[in-house]
Coordinates of C-alpha atoms and ligand atoms in Angstrom, one line a residue:
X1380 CA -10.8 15.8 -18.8
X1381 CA -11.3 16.8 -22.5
X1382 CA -9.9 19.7 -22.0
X1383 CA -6.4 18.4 -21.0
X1384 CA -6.3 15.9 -23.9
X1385 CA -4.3 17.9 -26.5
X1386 CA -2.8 17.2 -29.2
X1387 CA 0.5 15.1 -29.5
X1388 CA 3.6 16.0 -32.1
X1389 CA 2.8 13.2 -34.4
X1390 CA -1.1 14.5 -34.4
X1391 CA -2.5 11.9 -32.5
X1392 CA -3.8 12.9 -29.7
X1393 CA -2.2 12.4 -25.6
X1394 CA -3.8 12.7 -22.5
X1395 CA -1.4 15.6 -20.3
X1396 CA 0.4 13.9 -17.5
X1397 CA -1.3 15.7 -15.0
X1398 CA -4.2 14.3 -16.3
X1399 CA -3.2 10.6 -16.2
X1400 CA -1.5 11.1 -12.5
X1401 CA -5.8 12.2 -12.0
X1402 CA -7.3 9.5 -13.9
X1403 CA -5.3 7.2 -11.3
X1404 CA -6.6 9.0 -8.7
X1405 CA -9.9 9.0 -9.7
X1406 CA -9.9 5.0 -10.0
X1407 CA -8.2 5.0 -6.5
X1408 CA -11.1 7.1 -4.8
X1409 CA -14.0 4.8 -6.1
X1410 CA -12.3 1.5 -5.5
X1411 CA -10.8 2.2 -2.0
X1412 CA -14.5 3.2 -1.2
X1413 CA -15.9 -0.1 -2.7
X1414 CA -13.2 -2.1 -1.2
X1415 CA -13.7 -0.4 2.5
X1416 CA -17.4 -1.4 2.1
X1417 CA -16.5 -5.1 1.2
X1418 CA -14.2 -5.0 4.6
X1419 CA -17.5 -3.0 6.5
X1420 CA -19.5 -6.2 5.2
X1421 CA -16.9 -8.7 6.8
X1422 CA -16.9 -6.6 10.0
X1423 CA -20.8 -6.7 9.7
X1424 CA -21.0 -10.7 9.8
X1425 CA -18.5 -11.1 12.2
X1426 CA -20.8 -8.5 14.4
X1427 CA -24.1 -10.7 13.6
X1428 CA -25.2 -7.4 12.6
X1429 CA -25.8 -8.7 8.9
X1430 CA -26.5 -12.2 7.7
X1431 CA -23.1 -13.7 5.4
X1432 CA -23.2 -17.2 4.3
X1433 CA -19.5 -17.7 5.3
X1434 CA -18.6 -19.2 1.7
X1435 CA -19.8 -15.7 0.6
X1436 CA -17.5 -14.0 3.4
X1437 CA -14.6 -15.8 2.2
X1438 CA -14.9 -14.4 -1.3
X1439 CA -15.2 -10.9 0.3
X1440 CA -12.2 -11.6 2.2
X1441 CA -10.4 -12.2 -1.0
X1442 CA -11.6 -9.3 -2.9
X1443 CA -11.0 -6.8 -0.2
X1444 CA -7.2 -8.1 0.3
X1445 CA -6.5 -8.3 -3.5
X1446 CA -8.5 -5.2 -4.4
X1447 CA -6.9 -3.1 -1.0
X1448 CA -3.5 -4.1 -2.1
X1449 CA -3.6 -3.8 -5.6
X1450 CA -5.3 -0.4 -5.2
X1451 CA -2.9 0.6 -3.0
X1452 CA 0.0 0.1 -4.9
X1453 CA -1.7 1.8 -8.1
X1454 CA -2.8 5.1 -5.8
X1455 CA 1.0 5.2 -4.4
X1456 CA 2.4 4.9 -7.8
X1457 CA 0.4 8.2 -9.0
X1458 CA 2.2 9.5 -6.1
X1459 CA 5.6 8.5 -7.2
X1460 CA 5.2 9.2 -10.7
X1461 CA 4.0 12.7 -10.2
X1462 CA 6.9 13.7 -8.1
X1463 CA 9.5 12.0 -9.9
X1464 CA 8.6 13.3 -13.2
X1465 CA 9.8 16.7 -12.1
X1466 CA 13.3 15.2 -12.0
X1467 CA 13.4 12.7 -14.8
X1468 CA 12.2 12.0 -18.2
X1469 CA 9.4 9.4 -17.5
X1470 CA 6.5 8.3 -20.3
X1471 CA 2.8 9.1 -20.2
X1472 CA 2.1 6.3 -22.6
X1473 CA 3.8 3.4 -19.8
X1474 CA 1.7 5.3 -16.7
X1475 CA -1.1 4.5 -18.7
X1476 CA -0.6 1.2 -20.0
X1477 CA -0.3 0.2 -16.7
X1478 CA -3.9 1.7 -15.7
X1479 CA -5.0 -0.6 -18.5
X1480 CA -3.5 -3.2 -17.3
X1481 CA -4.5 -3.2 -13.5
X1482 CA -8.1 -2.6 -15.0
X1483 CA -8.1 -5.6 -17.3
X1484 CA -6.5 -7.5 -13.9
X1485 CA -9.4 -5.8 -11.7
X1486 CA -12.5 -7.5 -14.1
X1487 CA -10.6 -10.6 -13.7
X1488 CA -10.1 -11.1 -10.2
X1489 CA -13.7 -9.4 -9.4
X1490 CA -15.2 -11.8 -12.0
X1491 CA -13.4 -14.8 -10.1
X1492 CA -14.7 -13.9 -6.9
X1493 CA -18.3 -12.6 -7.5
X1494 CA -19.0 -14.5 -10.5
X1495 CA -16.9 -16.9 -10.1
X1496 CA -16.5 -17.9 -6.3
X1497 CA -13.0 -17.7 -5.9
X1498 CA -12.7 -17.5 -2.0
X1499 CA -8.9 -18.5 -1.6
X1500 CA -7.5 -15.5 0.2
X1501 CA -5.7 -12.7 -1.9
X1502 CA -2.2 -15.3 -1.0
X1503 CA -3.2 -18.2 -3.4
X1504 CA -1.0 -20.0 -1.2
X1505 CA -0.5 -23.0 -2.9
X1506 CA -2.0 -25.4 -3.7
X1507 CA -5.2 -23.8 -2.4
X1508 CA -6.2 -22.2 -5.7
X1509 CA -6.8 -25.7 -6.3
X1510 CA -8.3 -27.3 -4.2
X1511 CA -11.5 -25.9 -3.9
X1512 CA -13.9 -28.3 -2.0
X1513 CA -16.3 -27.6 -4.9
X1514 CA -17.0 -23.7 -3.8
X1515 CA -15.1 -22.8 -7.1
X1516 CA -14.2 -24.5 -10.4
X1517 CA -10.6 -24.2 -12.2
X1518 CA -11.3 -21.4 -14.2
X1519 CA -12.2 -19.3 -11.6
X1520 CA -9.0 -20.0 -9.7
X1521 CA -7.5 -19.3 -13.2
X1522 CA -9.0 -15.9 -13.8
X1523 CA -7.4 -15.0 -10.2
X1524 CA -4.7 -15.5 -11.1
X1525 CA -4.5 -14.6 -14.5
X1526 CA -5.9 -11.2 -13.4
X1527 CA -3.0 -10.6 -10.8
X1528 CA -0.2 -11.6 -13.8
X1529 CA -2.0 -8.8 -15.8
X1530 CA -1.5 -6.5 -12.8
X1531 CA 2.0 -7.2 -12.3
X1532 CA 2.7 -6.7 -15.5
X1533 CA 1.9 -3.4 -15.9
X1534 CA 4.1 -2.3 -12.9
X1535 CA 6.8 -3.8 -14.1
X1536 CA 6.9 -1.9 -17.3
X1537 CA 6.0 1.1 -15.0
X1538 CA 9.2 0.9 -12.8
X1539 CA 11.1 -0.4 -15.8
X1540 CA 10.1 2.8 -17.3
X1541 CA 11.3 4.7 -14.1
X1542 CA 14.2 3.0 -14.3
X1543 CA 15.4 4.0 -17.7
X1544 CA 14.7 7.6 -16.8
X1545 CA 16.6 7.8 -13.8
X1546 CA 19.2 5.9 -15.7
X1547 CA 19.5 8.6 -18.3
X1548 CA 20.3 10.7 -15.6
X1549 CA 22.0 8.9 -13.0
X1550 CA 25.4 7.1 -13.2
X1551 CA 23.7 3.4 -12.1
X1552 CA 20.6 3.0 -9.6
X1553 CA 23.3 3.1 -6.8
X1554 CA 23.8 6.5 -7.7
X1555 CA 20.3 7.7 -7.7
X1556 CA 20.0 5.9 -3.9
X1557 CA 22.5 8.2 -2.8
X1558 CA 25.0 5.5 -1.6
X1559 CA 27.6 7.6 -1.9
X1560 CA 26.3 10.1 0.1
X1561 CA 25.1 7.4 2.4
X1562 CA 28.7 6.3 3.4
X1563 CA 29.7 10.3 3.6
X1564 CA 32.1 9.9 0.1
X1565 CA 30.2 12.6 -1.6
X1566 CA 28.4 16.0 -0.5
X1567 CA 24.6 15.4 0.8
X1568 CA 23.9 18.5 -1.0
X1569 CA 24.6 16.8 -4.2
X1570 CA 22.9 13.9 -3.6
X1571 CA 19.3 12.5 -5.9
X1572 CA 16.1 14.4 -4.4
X1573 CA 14.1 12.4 -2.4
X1574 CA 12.0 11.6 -5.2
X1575 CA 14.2 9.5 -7.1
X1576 CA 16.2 7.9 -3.7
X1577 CA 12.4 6.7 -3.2
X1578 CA 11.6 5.3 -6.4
X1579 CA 15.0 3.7 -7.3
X1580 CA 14.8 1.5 -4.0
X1581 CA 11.0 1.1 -5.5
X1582 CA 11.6 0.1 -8.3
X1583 CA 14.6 -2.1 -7.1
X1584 CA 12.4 -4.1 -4.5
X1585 CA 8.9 -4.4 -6.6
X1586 CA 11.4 -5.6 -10.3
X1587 CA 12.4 -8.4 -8.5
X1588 CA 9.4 -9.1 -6.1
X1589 CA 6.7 -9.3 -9.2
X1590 CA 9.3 -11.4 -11.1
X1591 CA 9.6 -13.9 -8.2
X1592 CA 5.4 -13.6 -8.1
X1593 CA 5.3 -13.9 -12.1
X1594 CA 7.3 -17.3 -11.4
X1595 CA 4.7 -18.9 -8.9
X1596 CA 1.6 -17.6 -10.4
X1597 CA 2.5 -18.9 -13.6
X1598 CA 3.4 -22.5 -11.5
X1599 CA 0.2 -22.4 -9.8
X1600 CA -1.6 -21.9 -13.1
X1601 CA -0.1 -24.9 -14.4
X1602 CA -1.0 -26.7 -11.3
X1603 CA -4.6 -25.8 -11.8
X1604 CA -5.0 -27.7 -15.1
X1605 CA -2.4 -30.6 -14.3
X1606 CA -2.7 -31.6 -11.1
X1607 CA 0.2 -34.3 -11.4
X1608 CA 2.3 -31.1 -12.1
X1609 CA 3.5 -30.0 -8.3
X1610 CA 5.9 -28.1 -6.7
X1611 CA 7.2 -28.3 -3.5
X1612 CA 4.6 -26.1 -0.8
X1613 CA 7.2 -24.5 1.5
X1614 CA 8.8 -23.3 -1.8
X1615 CA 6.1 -21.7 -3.2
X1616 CA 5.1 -20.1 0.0
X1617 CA 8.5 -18.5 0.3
X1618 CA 8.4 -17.2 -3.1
X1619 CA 4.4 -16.0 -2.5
X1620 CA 5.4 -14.2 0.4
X1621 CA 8.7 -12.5 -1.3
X1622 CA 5.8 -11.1 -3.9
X1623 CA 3.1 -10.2 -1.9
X1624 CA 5.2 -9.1 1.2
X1625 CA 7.9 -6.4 -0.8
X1626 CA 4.5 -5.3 -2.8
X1627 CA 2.1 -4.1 0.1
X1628 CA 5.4 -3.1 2.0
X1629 CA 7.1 -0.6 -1.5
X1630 CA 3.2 1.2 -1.3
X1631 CA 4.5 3.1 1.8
X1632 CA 7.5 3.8 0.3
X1633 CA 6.2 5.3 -2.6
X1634 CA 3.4 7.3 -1.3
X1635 CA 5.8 8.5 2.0
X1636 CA 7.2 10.9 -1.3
X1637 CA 4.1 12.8 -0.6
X1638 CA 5.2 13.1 2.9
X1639 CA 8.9 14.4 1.1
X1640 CA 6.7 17.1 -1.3
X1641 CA 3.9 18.4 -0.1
X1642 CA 4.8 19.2 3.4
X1643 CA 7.7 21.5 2.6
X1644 CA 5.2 23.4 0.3
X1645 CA 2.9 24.4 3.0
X1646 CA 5.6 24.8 5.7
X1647 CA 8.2 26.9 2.8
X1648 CA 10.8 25.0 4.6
X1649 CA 12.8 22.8 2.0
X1650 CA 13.1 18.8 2.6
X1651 CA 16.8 18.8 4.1
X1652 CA 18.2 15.8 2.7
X1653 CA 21.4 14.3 4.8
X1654 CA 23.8 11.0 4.9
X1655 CA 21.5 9.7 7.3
X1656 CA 18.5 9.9 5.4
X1657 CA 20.2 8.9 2.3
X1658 CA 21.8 5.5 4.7
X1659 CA 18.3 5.0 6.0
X1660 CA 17.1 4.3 2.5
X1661 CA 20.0 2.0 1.2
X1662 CA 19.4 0.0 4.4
X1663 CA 15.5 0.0 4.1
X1664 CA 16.3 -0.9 0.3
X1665 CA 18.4 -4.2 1.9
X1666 CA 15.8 -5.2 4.5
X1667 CA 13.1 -4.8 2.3
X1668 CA 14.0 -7.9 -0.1
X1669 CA 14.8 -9.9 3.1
X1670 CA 11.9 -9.1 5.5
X1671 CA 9.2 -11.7 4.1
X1672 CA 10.5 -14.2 6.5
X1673 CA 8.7 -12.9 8.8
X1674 CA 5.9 -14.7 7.6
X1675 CA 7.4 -18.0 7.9
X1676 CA 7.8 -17.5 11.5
X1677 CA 5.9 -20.2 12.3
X1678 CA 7.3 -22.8 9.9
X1679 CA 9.4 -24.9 11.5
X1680 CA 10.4 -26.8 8.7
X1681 CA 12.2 -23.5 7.5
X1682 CA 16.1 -24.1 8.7
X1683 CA 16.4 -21.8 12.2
X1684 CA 18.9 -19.7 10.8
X1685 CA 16.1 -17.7 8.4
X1686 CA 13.7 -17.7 11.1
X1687 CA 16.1 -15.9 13.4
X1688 CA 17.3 -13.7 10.6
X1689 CA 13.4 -13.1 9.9
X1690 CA 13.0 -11.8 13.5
X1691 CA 16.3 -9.4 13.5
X1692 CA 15.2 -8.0 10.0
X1693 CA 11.9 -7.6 11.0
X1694 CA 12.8 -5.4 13.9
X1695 CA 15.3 -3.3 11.8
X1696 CA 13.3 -3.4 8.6
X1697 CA 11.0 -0.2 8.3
X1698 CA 12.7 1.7 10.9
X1699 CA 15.7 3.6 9.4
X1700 CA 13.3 5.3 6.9
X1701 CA 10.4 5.8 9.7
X1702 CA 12.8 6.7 11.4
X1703 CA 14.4 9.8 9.4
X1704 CA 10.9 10.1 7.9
X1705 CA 9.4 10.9 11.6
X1706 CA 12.3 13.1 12.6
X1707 CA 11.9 15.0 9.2
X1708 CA 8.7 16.0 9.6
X1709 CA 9.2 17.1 12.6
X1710 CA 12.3 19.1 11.6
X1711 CA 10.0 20.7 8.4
X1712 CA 6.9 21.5 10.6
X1713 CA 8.2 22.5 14.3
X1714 CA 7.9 26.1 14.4
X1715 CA 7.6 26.6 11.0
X1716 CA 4.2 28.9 11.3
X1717 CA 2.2 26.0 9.0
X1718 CA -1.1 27.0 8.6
X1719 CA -2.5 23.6 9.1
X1720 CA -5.3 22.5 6.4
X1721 CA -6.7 19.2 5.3
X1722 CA -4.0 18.2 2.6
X1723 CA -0.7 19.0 5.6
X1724 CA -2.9 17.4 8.2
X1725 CA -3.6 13.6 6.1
X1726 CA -0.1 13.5 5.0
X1727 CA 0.9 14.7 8.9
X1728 CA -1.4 11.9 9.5
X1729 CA 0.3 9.5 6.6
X1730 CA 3.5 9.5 9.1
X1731 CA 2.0 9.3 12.3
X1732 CA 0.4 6.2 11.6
X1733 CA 3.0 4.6 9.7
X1734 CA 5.3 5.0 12.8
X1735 CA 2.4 3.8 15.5
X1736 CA 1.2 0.9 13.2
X1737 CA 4.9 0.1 13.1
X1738 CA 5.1 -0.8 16.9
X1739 CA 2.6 -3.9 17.0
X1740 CA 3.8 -4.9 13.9
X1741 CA 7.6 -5.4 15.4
X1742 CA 6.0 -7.3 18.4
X1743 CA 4.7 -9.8 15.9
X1744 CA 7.7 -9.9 14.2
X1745 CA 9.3 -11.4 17.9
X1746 CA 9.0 -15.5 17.6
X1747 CA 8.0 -15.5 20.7
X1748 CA 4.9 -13.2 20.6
X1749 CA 4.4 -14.8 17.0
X1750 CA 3.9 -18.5 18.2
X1751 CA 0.7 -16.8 20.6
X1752 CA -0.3 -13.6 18.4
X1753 CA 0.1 -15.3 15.2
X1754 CA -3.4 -15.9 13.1
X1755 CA -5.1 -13.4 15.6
X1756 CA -6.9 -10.1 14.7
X1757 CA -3.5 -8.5 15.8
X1758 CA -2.3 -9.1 12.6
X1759 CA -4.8 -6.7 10.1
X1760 CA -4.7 -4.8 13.1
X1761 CA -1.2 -4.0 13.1
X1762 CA -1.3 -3.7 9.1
X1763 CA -4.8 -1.7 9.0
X1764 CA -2.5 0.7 11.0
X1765 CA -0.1 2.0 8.8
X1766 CA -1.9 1.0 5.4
X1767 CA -5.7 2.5 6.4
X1768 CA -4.0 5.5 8.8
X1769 CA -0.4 5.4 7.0
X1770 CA -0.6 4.8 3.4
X1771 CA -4.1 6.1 2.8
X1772 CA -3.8 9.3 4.6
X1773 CA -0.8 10.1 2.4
X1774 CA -2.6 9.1 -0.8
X1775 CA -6.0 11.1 0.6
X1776 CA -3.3 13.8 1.5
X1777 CA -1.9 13.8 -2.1
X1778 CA -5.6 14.1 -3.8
X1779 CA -6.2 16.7 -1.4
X1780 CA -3.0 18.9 -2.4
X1781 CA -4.0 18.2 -6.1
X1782 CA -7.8 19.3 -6.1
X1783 CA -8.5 21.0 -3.2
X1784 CA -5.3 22.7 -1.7
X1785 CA -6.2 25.9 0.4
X1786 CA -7.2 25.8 4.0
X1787 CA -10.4 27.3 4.0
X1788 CA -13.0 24.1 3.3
X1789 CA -14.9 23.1 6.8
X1790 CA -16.3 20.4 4.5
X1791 CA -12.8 18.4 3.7
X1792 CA -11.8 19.6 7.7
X1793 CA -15.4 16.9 8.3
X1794 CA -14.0 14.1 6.3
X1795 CA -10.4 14.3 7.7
X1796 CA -11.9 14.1 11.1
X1797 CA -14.4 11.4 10.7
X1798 CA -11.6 9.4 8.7
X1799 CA -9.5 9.7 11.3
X1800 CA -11.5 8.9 14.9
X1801 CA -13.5 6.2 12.9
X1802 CA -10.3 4.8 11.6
X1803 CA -9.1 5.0 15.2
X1804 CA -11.6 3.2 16.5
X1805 CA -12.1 0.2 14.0
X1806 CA -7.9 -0.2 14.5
X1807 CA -7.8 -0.4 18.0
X1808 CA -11.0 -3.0 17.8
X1809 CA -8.9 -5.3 15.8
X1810 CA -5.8 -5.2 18.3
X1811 CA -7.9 -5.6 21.5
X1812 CA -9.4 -8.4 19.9
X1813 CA -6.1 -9.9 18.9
X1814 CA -5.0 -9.5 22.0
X1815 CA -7.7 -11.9 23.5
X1816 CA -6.7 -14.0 21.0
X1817 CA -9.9 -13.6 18.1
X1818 CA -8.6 -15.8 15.2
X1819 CA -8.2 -13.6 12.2
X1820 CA -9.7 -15.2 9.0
X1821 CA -12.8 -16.3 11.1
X1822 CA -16.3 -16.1 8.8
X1823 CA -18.4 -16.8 11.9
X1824 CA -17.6 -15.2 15.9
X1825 CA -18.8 -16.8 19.0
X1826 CA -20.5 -14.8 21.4
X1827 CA -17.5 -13.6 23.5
X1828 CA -15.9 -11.7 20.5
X1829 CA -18.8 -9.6 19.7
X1830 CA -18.3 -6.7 21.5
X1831 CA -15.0 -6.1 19.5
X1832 CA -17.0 -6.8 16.1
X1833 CA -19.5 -4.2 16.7
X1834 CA -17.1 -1.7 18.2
X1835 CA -15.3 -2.2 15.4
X1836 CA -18.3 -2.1 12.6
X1837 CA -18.9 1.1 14.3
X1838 CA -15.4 2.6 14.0
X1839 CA -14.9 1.3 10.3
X1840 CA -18.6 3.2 9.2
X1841 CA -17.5 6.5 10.6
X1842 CA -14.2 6.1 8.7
X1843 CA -16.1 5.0 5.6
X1844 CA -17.8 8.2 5.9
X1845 CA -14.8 10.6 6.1
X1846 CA -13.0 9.4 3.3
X1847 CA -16.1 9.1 1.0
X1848 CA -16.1 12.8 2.3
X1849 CA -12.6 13.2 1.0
X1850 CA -13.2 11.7 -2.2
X1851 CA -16.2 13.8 -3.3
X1852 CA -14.6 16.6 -2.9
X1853 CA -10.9 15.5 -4.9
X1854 CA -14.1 14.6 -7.7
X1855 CA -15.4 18.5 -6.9
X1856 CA -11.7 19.6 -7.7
X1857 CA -11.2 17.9 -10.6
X1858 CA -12.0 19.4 -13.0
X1859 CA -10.2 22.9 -12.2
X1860 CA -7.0 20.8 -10.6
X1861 CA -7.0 18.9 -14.7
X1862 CA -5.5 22.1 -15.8
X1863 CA -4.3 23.8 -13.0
X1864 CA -0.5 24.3 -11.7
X1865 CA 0.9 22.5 -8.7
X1866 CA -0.9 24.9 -5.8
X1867 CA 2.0 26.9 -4.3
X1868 CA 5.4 26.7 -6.0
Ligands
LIG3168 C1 -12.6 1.1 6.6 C2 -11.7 0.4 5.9 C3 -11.5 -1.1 6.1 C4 -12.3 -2.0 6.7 C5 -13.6 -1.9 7.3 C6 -11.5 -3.3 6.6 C7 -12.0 -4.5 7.1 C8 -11.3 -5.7 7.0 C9 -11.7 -6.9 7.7 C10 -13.0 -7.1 8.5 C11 -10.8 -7.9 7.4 C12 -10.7 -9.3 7.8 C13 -10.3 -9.4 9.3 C14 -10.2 -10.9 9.7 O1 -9.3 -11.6 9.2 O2 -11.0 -11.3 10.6 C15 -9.7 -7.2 6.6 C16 -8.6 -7.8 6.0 C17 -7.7 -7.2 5.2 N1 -7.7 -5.9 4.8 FE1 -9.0 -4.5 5.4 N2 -10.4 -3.1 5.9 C18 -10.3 -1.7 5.6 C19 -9.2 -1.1 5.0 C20 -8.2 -1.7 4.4 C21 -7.1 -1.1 3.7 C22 -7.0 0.4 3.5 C23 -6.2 -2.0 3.3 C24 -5.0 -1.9 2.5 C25 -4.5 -0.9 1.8 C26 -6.8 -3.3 3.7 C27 -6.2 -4.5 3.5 C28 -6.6 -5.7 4.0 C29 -5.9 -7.0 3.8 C30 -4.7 -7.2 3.0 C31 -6.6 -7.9 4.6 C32 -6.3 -9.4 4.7 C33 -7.2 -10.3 4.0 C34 -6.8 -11.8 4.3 O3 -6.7 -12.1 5.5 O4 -6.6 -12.5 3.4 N3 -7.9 -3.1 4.4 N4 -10.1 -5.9 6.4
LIG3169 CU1 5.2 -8.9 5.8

């Protein structure tokens, strides 16, 4: 890494871009390994295979869902910032402030739960956080919290950052969406590259969502220390679920740029952009700031007008860009003569899942599978779909094309298949189970729900396995890939 530090115009010195995109990278491998062991753990217990107190299990719960989705959002970022720094002027210095700041977030949410004992689900719905039944004290809760304001922080000035480059070159975010081209008023051919259509609704959705979060954190924190301070519950949950709903939900669109980039480089077929793809992504932009209510399915306080426009939207929401995302890939592989290799094959992967995990997903989203699925395994095993075989295998695929591009290593071929069978298996554990109706959330399992537990302990060690292959060898690559060139063009 030394080597790419060089030195800056004012004599200081700066760490190369390809470097920092790397360094984010290199903090994604390692944590999306520990985290995957903190969710083998909870599979583990649930199996009776290993002995959890469940106060303990709760506070892995809590780290795996904070850690997963704060790690996946910083791994899809160094996806979006790589790509779209070939079209716009973006700054080194705000990529890595907000690697800082997600690492000063990470010490305080792990030290909340490990040291601390904060077991209150990565959703702090209110006013959980404080209401601990002993298991943690206010400062705990407090560091939680504290730690996810720190991590919103910094990708706010990160898309903020995005922002003003795409700005500098675009006429108005509308612009670099492609609206125009969208409603057929301007030539596709002169419309934004994929790159910045993807970020600008990125950085649209996750401005306001981590604003809205900022809001209720920052409620919730003043909660903690006065009590007699409160706000009203089905509020808060609304604006919780804006947050945390449009942040897990922007990781796809940010890492399906890898999907947009690296494909057509191994294929030599260019990314066709056309109104439809460009009107699949002002729509997704829309849905995505409205599709949270699908979480408040099941709160009939709600008025029924949200709830029913929580069900449409949740049908329609993901699709358009799935949708023109699926039939793109098709369009760049079919017949192109692709020598397939392990970087082609994860991202491949990225958009198979993401349109398979997709299905389920809009079954929950149906009030009247939601008032019998709702609670049940189904649930993570819907979202460990298109996050664990969607979002990861694009951000696996992305390291791949960066350290270890050319077909030829049996060794990355191992992980890719182990990552994907194992991953295979531990998802379709979870949706058999939720389809028998295993509560999700559930520290201890009675008797009847093994079999799915173990099956699933099973499928989730294998996958463990393939991506820990995957990840040794991006660390192999490294240090060649620090100064090398984009492989192929
Ligand atoms: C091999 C990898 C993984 C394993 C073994 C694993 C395991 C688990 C388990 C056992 C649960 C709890 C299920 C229950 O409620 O009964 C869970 C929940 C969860 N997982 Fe994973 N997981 C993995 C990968 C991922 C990935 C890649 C992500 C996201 C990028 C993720 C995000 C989450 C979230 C958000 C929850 C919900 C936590 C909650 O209910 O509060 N997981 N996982
Ligand atoms: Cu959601």
């Amino acid at each position: 890494m030394t080597m790419a530090v060089t030195a800056g115009r004012t004599g200081r010195t700066a760490i190369s871009p390809r470097a920092a995109v790397l360094a984010y990278l290199a903090v994604a491998g390692v944590v999306f390994l520990l985290m995957m062991l903190l969710g083998l753990t909870m599979r583990l217990a649930q199996a009776q295979w290993i002995d959890v107190p469940p106060n303990f299990f709760y506070v892995v719960m809590t780290m795996h869902g904070a850690g997963m989705v704060g790690i996946a959002g910083l791994s899809s970022a160094a996806v979006m910032w790589h790509f779209v720094r070939r079209h716009d002027p973006v700054s080194t210095a705000v990529f890595l402030t907000n690697l800082v700041f997600f690492l000063i977030g990470a010490v305080l949410i792990l030290g909340a739960g490990f040291i601390g004992g904060f077991g209150a689900a990565w959703t702090f719905l209110f006013p959980l956080p404080a209401h601990s039944g002993g298991l943690w004290s206010v400062n705990a809760a407090a560091s939680y919290l504290i730690g996810l304001i720190f991590i919103g922080v910094g990708f706010l000035l990160l898309h903020l950052d995005i922002a003003r480059g795409i700005l500098s070159k675009y006429h108005g975010l509308g612009a670099a969406l492609g609206v125009k081209q969208a409603f057929g008023l301007a030539p596709a051919e002169a419309g934004p590259p994929p790159a910045v259509t993807a970020s600008t609704m990125a950085l649209i959705a996750n401005i306001l969502g981590i604003v809205v979060g900022a809001a209720v954190l920052v409620i919730s924190l003043v909660n903690l220390y006065v009590p007699s301070f409160t706000f009203n519950t089905l509020a808060a949950k609304n604006l919780i679920y804006y947050f945390g709903h449009t942040f897990i939900n922007v990781t796809i669109y940010m890492a399906v740029i890898a999907v947009y980039e690296i494909l057509p480089v191994y294929s030599h077929r260019k990314w066709k952009t056309n109104w439809a793809f460009y009107l699949a992504w002002v729509l997704s932009t829309v849905f995505v700031l409205t599709v949270y209510t699908h979480h408040l399915l099941m709160d009939f306080a709600m008025p029924t007008w949200t709830l029913v426009a929580g069900q449409v939207i949740s049908w329609l929401s993901g699709l358009p860009v799935l949708l023109v995302t699926a039939f793109g890939t098709l369009t760049v592989v079919y017949r192109s003569g692709l020598r397939w290799n392990p970087a082609a094959a994860l991202v491949f992967l990225g958009v198979a899942g993401w349109a398979i995990g997709v299905i389920p997903a809009i079954a929950d989203g149906t009030i009247a599978v939601n008032s019998v699925m709702h609670n049940t395994q189904w649930v993570p095993g819907h979202f460990h779909t298109y996050l664990l075989l969607g979002m990861v295998a694009m951000v696996l695929g992305f390291m791949t094309y960066l350290t270890n591009p050319q077909p030829r290593y049996g060794f990355a071929w191992l992980g890719y298949w182990l990552y994907l069978v194992g991953g295979v298996i531990f998802v379709i554990a979870f949706l058999l189970a939720g389809a028998a109706s295993v509560p999700r959330r559930y520290a201890v399992h009675v008797a009847q729900w093994l079999p799915y537990d173990r099956i699933g302990s099973i499928g989730a060690a294998l996958a463990i396995a393939g991506v820990l292959i995957l990840v040794v060898r991006f660390f192999v690559g490294m240090r060649t890939a620090v100064l090398a060139e984009d492989p192929i063009g």
